[in-house]
Coordinates of C-alpha atoms in Angstrom, one line a residue:
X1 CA -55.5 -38.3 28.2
X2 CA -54.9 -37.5 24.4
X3 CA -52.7 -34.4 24.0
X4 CA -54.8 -31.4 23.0
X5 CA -53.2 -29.6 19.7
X6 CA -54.4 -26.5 18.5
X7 CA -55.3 -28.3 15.3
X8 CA -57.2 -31.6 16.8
X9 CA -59.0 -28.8 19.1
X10 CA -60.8 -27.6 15.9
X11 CA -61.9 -31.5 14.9
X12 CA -63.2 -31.5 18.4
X13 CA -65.3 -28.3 18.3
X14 CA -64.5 -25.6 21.5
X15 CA -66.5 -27.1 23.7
X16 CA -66.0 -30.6 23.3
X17 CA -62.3 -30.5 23.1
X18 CA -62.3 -27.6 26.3
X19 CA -64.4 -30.7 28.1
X20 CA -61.8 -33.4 27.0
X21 CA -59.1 -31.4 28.3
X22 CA -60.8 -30.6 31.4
X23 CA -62.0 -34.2 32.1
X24 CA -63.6 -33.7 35.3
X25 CA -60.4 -31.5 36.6
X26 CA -60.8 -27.6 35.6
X27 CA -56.6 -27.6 36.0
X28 CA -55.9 -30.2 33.3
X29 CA -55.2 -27.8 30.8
X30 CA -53.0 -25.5 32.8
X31 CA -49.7 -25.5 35.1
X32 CA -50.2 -25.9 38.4
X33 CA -48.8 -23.0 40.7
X34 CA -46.7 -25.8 43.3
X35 CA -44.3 -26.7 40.1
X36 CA -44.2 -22.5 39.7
X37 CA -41.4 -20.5 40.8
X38 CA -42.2 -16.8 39.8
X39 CA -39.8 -14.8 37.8
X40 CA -42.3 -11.6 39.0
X41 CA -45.4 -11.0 41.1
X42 CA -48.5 -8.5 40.6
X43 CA -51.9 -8.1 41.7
X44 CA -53.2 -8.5 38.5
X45 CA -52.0 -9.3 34.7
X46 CA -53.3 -8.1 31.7
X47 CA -52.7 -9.2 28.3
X48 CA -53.5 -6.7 25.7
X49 CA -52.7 -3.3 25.2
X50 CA -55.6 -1.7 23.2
X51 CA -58.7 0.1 24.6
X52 CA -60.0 -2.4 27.1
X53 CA -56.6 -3.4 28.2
X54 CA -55.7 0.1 28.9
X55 CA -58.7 0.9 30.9
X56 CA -58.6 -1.9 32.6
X57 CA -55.4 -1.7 33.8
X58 CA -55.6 2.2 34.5
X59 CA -58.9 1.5 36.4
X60 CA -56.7 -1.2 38.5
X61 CA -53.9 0.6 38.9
X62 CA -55.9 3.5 41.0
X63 CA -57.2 1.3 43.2
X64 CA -53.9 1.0 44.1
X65 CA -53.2 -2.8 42.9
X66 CA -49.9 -3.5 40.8
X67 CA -50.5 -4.3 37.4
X68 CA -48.5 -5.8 34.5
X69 CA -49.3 -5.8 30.8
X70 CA -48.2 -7.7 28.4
X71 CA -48.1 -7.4 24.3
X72 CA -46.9 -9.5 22.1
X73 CA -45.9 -7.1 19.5
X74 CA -43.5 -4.6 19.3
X75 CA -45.8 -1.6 19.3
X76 CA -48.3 -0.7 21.4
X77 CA -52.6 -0.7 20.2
X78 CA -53.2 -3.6 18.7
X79 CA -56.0 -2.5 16.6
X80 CA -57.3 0.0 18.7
X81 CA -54.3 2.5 17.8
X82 CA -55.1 2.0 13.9
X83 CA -59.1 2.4 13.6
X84 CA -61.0 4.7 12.8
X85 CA -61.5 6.7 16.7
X86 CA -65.2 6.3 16.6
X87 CA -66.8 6.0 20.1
X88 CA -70.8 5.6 20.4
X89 CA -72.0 7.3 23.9
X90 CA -75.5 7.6 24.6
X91 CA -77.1 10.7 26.4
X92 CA -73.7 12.2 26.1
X93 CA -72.5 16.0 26.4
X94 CA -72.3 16.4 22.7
X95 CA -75.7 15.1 22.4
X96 CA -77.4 17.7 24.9
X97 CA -75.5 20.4 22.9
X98 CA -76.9 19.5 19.6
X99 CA -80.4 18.9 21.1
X100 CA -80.1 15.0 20.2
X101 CA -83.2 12.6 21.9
X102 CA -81.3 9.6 22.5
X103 CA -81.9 6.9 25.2
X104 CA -80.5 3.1 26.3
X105 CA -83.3 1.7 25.0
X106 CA -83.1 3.1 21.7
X107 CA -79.4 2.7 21.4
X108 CA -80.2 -1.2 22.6
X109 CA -82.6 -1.6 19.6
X110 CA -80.5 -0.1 16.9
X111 CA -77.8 -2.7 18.6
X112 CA -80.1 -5.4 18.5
X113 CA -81.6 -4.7 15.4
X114 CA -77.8 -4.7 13.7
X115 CA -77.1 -8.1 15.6
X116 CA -80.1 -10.1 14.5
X117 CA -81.5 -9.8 18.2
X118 CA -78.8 -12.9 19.2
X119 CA -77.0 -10.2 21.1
X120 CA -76.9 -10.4 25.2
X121 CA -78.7 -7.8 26.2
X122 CA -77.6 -7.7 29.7
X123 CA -73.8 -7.0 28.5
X124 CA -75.4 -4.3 26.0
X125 CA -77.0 -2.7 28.3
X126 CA -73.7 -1.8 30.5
X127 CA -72.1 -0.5 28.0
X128 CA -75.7 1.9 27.5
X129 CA -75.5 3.1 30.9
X130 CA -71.7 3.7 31.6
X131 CA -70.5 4.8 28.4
X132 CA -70.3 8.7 29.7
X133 CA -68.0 6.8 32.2
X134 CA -66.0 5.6 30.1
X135 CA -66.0 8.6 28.1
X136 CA -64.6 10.7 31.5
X137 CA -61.8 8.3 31.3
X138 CA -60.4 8.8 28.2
X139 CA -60.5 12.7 28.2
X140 CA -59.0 12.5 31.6
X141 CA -56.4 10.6 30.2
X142 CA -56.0 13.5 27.6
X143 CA -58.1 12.1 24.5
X144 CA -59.5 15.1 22.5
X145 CA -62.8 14.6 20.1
X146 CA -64.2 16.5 17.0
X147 CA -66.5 19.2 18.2
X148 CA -69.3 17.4 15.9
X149 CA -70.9 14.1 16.3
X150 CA -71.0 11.4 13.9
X151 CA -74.0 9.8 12.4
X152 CA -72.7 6.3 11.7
X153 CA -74.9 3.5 9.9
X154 CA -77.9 1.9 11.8
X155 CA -77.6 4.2 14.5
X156 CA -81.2 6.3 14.9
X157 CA -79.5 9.1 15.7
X158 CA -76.1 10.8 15.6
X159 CA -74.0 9.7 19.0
X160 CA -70.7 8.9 17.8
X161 CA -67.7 11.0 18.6
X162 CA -65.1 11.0 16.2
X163 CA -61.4 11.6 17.5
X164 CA -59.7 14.4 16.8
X165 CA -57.2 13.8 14.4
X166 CA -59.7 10.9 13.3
X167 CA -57.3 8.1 14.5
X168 CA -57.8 4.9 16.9
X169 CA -54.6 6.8 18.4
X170 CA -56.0 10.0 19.5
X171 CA -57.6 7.7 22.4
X172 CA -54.8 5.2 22.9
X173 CA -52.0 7.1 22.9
X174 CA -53.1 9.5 26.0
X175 CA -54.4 6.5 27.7
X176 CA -50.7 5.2 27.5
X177 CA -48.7 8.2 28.1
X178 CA -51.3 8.1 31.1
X179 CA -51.0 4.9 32.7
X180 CA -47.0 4.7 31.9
X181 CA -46.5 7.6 34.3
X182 CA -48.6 5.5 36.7
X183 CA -45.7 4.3 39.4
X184 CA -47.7 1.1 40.0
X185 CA -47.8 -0.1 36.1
X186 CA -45.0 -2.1 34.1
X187 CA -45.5 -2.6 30.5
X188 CA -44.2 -5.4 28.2
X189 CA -43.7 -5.4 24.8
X190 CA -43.2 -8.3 22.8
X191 CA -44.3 -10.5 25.7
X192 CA -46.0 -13.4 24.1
X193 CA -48.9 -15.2 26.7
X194 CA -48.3 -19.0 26.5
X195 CA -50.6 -20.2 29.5
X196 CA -52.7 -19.7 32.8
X197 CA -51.0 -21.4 36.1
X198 CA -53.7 -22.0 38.5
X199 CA -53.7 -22.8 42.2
X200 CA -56.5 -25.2 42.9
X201 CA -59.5 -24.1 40.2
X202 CA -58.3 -20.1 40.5
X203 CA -56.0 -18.5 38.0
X204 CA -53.2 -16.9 39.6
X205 CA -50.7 -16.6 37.2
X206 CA -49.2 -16.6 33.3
X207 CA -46.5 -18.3 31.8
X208 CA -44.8 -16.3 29.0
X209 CA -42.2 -15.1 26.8
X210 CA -40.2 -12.4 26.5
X211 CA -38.2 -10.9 23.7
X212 CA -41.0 -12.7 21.6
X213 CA -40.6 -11.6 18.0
X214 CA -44.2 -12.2 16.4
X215 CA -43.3 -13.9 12.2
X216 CA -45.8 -12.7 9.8
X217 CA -44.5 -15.2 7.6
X218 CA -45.3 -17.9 9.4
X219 CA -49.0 -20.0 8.5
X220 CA -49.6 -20.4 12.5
X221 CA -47.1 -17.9 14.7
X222 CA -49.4 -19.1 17.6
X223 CA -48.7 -22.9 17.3
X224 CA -45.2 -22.3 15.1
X225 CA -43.2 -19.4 17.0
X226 CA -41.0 -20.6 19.7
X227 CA -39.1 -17.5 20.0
X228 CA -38.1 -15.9 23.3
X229 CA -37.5 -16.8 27.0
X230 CA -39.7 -18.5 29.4
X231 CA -41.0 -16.5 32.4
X232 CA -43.5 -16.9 35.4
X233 CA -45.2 -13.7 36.4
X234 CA -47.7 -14.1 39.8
X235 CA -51.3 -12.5 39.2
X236 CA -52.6 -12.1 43.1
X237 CA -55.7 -11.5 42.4
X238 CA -56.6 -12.6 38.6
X239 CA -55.9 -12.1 35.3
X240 CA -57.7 -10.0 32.6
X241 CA -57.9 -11.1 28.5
X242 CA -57.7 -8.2 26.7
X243 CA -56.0 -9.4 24.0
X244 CA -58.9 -8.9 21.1
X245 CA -60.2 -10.3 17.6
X246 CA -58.6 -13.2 15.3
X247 CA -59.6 -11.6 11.9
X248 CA -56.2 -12.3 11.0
X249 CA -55.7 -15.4 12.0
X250 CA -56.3 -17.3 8.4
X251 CA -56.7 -21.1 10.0
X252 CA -59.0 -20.4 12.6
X253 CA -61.5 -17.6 10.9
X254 CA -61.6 -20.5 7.9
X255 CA -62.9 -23.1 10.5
X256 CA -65.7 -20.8 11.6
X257 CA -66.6 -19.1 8.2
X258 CA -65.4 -21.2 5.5
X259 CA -66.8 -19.0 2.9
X260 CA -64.2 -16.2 4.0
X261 CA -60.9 -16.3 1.2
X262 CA -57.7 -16.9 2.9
X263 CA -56.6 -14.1 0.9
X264 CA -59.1 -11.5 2.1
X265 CA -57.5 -8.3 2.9
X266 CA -58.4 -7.4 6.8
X267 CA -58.1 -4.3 8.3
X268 CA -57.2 -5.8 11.2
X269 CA -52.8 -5.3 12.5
X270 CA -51.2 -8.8 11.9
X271 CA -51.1 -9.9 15.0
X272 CA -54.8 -10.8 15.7
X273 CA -54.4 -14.2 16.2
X274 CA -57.1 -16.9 17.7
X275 CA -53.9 -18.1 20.6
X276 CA -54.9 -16.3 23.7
X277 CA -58.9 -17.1 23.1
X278 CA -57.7 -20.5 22.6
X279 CA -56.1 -21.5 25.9
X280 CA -58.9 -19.7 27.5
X281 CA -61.1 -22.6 25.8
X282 CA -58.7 -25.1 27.0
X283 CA -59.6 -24.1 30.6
X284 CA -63.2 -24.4 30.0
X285 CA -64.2 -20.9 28.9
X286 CA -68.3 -21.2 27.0
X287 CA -67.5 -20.1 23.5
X288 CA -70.0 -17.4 21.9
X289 CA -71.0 -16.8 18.7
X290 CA -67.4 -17.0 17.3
X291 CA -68.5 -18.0 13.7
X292 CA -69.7 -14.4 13.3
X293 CA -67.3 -12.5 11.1
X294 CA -68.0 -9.0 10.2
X295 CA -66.7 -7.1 7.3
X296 CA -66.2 -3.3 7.3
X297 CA -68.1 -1.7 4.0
X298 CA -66.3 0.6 3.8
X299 CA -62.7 0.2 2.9
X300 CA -61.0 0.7 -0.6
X301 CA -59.5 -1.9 -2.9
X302 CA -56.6 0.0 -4.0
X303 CA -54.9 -0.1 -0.4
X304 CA -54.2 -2.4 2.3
X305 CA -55.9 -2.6 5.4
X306 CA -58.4 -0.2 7.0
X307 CA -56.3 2.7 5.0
X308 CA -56.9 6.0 4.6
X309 CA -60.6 5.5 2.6
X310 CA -62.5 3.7 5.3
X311 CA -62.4 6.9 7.6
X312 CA -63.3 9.1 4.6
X313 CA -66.3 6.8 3.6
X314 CA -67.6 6.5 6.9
X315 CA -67.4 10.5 7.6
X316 CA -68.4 12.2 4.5
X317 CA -69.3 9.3 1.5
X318 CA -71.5 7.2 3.5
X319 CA -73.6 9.8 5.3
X320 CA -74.0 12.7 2.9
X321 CA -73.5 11.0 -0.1
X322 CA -74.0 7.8 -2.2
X323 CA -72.7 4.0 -3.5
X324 CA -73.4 3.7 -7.0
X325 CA -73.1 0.0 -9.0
X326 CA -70.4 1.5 -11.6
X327 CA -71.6 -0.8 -14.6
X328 CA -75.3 0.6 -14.2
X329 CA -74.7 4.0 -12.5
X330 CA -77.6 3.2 -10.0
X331 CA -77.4 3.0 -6.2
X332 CA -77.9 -0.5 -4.8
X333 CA -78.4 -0.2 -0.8
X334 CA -78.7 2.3 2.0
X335 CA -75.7 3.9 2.6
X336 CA -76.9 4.5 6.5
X337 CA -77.5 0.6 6.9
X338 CA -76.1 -1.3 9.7
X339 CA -72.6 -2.9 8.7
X340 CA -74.0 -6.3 7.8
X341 CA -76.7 -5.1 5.1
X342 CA -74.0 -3.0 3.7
X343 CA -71.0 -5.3 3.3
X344 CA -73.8 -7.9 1.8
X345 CA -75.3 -6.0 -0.7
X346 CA -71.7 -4.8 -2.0
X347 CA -70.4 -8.6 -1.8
X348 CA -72.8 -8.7 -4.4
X349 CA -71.5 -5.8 -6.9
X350 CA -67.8 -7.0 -5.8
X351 CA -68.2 -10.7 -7.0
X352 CA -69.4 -9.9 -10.2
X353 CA -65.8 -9.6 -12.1
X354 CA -64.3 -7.5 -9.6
X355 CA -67.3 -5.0 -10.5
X356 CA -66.2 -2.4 -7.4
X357 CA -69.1 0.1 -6.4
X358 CA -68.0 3.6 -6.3
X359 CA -68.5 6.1 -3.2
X360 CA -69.7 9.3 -4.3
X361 CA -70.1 12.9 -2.3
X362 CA -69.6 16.6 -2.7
X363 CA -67.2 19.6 -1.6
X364 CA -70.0 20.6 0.8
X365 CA -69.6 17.4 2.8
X366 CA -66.0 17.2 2.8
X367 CA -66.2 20.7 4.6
X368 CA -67.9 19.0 7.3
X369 CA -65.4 16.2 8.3
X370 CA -62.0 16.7 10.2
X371 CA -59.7 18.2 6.8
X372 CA -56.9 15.8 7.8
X373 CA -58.8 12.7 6.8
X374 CA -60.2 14.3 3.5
X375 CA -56.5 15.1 3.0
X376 CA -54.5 12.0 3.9
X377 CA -57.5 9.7 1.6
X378 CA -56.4 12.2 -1.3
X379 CA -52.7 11.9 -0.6
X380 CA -53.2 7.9 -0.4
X381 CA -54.6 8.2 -4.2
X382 CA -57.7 6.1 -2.9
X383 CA -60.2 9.0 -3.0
X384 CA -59.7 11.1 -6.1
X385 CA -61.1 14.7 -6.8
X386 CA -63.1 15.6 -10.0
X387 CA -64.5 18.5 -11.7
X388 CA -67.7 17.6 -12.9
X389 CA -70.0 14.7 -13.1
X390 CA -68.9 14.1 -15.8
X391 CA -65.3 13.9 -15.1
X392 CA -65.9 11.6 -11.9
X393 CA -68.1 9.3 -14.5
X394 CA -65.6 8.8 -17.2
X395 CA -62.9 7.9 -14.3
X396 CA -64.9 4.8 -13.4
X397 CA -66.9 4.3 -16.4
X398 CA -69.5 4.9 -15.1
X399 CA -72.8 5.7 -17.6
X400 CA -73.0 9.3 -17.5
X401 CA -76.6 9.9 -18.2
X402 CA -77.5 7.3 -15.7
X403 CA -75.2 8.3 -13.0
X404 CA -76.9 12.5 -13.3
X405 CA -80.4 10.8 -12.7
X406 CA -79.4 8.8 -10.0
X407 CA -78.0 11.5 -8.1
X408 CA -81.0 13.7 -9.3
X409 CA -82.9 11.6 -7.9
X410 CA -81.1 11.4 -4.5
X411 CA -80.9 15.0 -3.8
X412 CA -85.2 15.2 -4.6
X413 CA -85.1 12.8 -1.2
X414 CA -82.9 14.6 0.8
X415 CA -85.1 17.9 0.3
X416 CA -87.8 15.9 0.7
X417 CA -86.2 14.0 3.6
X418 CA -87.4 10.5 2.9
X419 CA -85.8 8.0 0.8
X420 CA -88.3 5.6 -1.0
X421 CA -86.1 3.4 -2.6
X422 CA -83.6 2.0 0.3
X423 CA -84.8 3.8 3.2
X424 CA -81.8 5.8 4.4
X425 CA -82.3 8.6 6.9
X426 CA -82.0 11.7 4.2
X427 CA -83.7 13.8 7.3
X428 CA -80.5 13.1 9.3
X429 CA -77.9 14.4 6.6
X430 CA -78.2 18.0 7.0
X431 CA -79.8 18.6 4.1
X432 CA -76.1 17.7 2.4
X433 CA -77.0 16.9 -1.6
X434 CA -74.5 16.5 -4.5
X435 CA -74.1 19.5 -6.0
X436 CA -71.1 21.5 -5.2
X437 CA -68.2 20.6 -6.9
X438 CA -64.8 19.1 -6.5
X439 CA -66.4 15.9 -6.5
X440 CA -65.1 12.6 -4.6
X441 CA -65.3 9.4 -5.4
X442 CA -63.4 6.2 -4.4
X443 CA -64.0 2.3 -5.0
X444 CA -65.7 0.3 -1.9
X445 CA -65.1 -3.1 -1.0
X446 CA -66.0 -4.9 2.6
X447 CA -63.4 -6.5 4.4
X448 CA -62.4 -8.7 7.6
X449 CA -62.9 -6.2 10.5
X450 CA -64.0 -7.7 13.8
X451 CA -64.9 -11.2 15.1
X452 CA -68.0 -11.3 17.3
X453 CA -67.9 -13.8 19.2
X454 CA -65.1 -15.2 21.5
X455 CA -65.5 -15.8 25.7
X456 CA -68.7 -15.6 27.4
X457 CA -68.3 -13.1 30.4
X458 CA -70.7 -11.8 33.0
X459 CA -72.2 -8.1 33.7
X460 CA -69.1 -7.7 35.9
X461 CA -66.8 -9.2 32.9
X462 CA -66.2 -12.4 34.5
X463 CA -65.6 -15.4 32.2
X464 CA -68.0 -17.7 32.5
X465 CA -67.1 -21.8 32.7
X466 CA -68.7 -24.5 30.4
X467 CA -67.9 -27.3 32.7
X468 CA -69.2 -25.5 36.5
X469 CA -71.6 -22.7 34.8
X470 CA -70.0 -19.9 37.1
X471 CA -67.2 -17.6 36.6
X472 CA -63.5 -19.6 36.4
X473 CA -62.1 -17.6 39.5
X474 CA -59.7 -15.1 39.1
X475 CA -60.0 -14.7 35.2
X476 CA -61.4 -11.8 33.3
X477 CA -61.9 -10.8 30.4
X478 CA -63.3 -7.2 27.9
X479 CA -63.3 -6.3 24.7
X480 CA -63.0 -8.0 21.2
X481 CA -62.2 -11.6 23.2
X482 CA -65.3 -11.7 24.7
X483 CA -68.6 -12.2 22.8
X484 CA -72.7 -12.1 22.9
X485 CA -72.7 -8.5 23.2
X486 CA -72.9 -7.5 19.1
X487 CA -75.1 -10.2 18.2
X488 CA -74.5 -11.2 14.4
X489 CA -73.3 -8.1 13.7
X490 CA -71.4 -5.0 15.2
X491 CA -73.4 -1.2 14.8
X492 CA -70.4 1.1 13.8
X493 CA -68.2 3.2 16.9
X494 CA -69.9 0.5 19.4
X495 CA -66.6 -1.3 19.9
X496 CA -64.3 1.1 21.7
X497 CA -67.1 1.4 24.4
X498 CA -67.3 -2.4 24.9
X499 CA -63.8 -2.1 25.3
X500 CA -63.6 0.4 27.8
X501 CA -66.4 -0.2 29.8
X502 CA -65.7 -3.7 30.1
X503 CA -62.0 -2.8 30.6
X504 CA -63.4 -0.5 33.4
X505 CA -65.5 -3.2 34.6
X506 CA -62.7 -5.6 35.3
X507 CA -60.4 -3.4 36.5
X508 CA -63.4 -2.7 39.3
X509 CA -64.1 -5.9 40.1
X510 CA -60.6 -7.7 40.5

C-alpha cells in the first residue's frame, strides 16, 4: 500500500484516503500494541487541555481511573484560556432570578436556525439538557460568573453567563488548579500526540513526544517538527480527543475553504493545527462538516487575535448599541444576528477598500458590562472614547448629519421596541439608547474563530467509524474536534458547553 502523507491525504479527500489506509484492516494506519513497550500506563489519555479536556479528565479522574493529559504547547488552554468566557445554559439559576422563559427546544431552534438546520440534533440536544451539569462543574472547580446574563446574537433570549473577569481563564484556570491537586492526574506540557497504538481494532494507547517545542515559523509544524523524544504511554481503557479547532492551520482550512486568505488574522492561539483530527481520519474516523469555517464579527482590525475589542463588542456594542457603514453613516445588519449573518454582511463593508464598519454605543451601556473589559479595550487603543457625536464622527469620518439620523432613528425603535429595518430584538436591550455621553466606538472586522466540523461522535461522545459504522473502540472524543453539532454555523457562548458536556460525557463513559 502507497504511503499515506498528510499532503496526498488532501488529494484523496478524508474519506477516501481514511479507506485507503484502512484497506480492509481498521489497524493499518496505526502501531500495533505487540511491537509496543510502554514508557507509562493509565486508564485513560487525553489530549487537550482546554474545556472539554479538563472536564473530561476531572469527570475521569473521580471515578477513580488514572488519567494523563497531554499538550503540546507550553501553556496550558489552548483557546479556551484566551476567549471571551461566555457559557450558554438553558433553564439555568440566573435565568429563574431574572424571570427568563427559556426551554431545550427553544435553545435547539435558535441553534438550528444559526446552523442552517444541518446541525445533529441529537448531540445538540445533550448539551440542552446537561448544561446546568456542566455548569455545577465548573463552579465547583471554583469558576466565578458575572451576576448578569448575557444576551448574545441569535439567542431568543438572554442565557449566557459571562465570566467574571470576562476571560476564557476565569473557567480554565480553576478547572486546572482543580484537577492538578487531583492525586490520580499527571499533566504534560509540550507533549506533542504523534499516533494511536491499537491492540486488535481497540485503541489502547498513544505514541508521543516529549519536550516538543511547537515552531510558529514553520508552514506545517504538524508534518515539519521533529522535535522531542519518542514515548509510549498505555491508555487501559481508551483515549479521549480533546485537542480542538484547526483555524490556524493555513494548509488545511485553505483545502476546505479556499476563499479564506492565508493571511487572515484568527483569533484562534497558534497552535490550532489540523494533526490530531488528522490521524483520527487515518484510522477511519467519518469526517463532518469540516469545510464550515466561522468568523467572529466581532473583533477589531487594529489588534491581533481575539484582542481586547471582541469582548467589548460582544458585551456592550453589539447589544445596546449599533454597526454603522462609516462611508455612508447608515447601519447595514442586525447587530443581534447569529454570527454567520453578521460576519457576512460586514465581509461586505470590509472588502470595499478596507471600508471598516464602526461599532457604536453609549456611557449607559458601558455601565452595564464587567468595568475591566471596558477598561483593558480602552487601554488596548482599539475602543476610543468621545465627547460628542460629533467628535466620534470626525474620528472615522463618518458623515455627521447622517450618522445623528441614523442613531435617531435607532433609539425611536428601542422605545418603540421593534426594529423595522434589520429586525434586531430592541425589546431585549433594556431600553439602552445612545444618548449619554462618553461615546465608544471601535472598527469591526470578522475573523477565523472556530471550525465546525471535525469527527463524528455519538450521544455518549464516541467516535464513530466510516469503514464498520460503529464506534472505533476505546476512542473518544468532545469539543471543537468533533463536529455536526453547530450546523453551518456556531450561536455565540454555545462552545464551552459542547466542550464540557461532551468532556463530561466521555469522562462518564470510558
Amino acid at each position: 500500500m502507497a504511503k499515506i502523507t498528510r499532503r496526498n491525504f488532501f488529494k484523496l479527500g478524508a474519506v477516501g484516503a481514511g479507506m485507503l489506509a484502512l484497506g480492509n484492516n481498521v489497524n493499518a494506519s496505526a502501531i500495533d500494541s505487540k511491537k509496543v513497550k510502554y514508557d507509562e500506563e493509565y486508564d485513560v489519555v487525553i489530549i487537550g487541555s482546554g474545556y472539554a479536556a479538563l472536564s473530561a479528565g476531572i469527570t475521569a479522574a473521580k471515578k477513580g481511573d488514572k488519567v494523563l493529559l497531554v499538550e503540546k504547547m507550553g501553556r496550558i488552554g489552548g483557546n479556551s484560556v484566551i476567549n471571551g468566557g461566555l457559557l450558554a445554559v438553558v433553564n439555568s439559576p440566573k435565568q429563574k432570578v431574572e424571570g427568563v422563559q427559556d426551554s431545550i427546544d427553544l435553545y435547539m431552534e435558535d441553534s438550528m436556525k444559526a446552523g442552517r438546520y444541518i446541525n445533529h440534533p441529537d448531540l445538540l440536544k445533550v448539551i440542552g439538557k446537561r448544561g446546568n451539569d456542566a455548569l455545577k462543574l465548573v463552579e465547583e472547580c471554583g469558576a466565578k460568573f458575572y451576576d448578569k446574563l448575557s444576551h448574545l446574537g441569535g439567542h431568543s433570549v438572554p442565557r449566557t453567563y459571562l465570566a467574571a473577569n470576562g476571560s476564557g481563564s476565569g473557567i480554565v484556570l480553576p478547572m486546572f488548579d482543580y484537577i492538578e491537586k487531583l492525586p490520580n492526574v499527571t499533566v504534560k506540557r509540550r507533549t506533542k500526540f504523534d499516533d494511536f497504538i491499537l491492540e486488535g481494532d481497540r485503541v489502547i494507547g498513544i505514541t508521543a513526544r516529549e519536550k516538543y517545542k511547537f515552531d510558529s515559523k514553520l508552514k506545517d509544524d504538524d508534518f515539519e517538527n521533529k522535535s522531542g523524544t519518542k514515548k509510549y504511554f498505555k491508555a487501559k481503557k481508551g483515549v479521549i480527543l480533546a485537542s480542538g479547532g484547526f483555524s490556524c492551520d493555513t494548509f488545511y482550512r485553505t483545502q476546505q475553504d479556499p476563499k479564506i486568505p492565508a493571511d487572515a488574522d484568527s483569533t484562534n492561539q497558534p497552535g490550532a493545527t489540523a494533526g490530531v483530527l488528522l490521524k483520527a481520519f487515518e484510522l477511519g474516523a467519518v469526517p463532518v462538516h469540516v469545510s464550515w469555517i466561522q468568523f467572529g464579527p466581532w473583533a477589531c482590525p487594529d489588534e491581533k487575535g481575539f484582542g481586547a475589542a471582541s469582548n467589548f463588542n460582544i458585551n456592550a456594542s453589539f447589544r445596546y448599541g449599533i454597526s454603522v457603514n462609516a462611508k455612508t453613516g447608515k447601519r447595514y445588519m442586525n447587530e443581534l444576528a447569529d454570527r454567520r449573518t453578521r460576519a457576512t454582511a460586514m465581509f461586505k463593508l470590509v472588502n470595499d477598500n478596507k471600508n471598516y464598519p464602526i461599532n457604536i454605543c453609549d456611557q449607559v451601556a458601558v455601565d452595564k458590562i464587567i468595568p475591566d473589559i471596558a477598561e483593558k479595550a480602552l487601554k488596548a487603543g482599539v475602543v476610543k472614547k468621545y465627547n460628542s457625536i460629533d467628535e466620534l464622527a470626525a474620528a472615522y469620518g463618518i458623515p455627521v448629519a447622517e450618522l445623528k439620523q441614523t442613531i435617531g432613528k435607532y433609539n425611536d425603535y428601542v422605545k418603540a421596541g421593534q426594529d423595522p429595518d434589520f429586525g434586531k430584538p430592541v425589546d431585549k436591550t433594556d431600553g439602552v439608547l445612545i444618548a449619554k455621553a462618553p461615546f465608544y466606538g471601535t472598527k469591526g472586522v470578522p475573523k477565523l474563530h472556530h471550525t465546525m466540523g471535525g469527527l463524528k461522535i455519538n450521544t455518549k461522545a464516541q467516535v464513530i467509524s466510516s469503514y464498520t459504522k460503529a464506534p472505533i473502540p476505546g476512542l473518544y472524543a468532545a469539543g471543537e474536534i468533533t463536529g455536526g453539532t453547530h450546523g453551518a454555523s456556531r450561536l455565540g457562548s454555545c462552545s464551552i458547553p459542547d466542550c464540557l458536556v461532551f468532556g463530561m460525557v466521555a469522562g462518564e463513559n470510558i
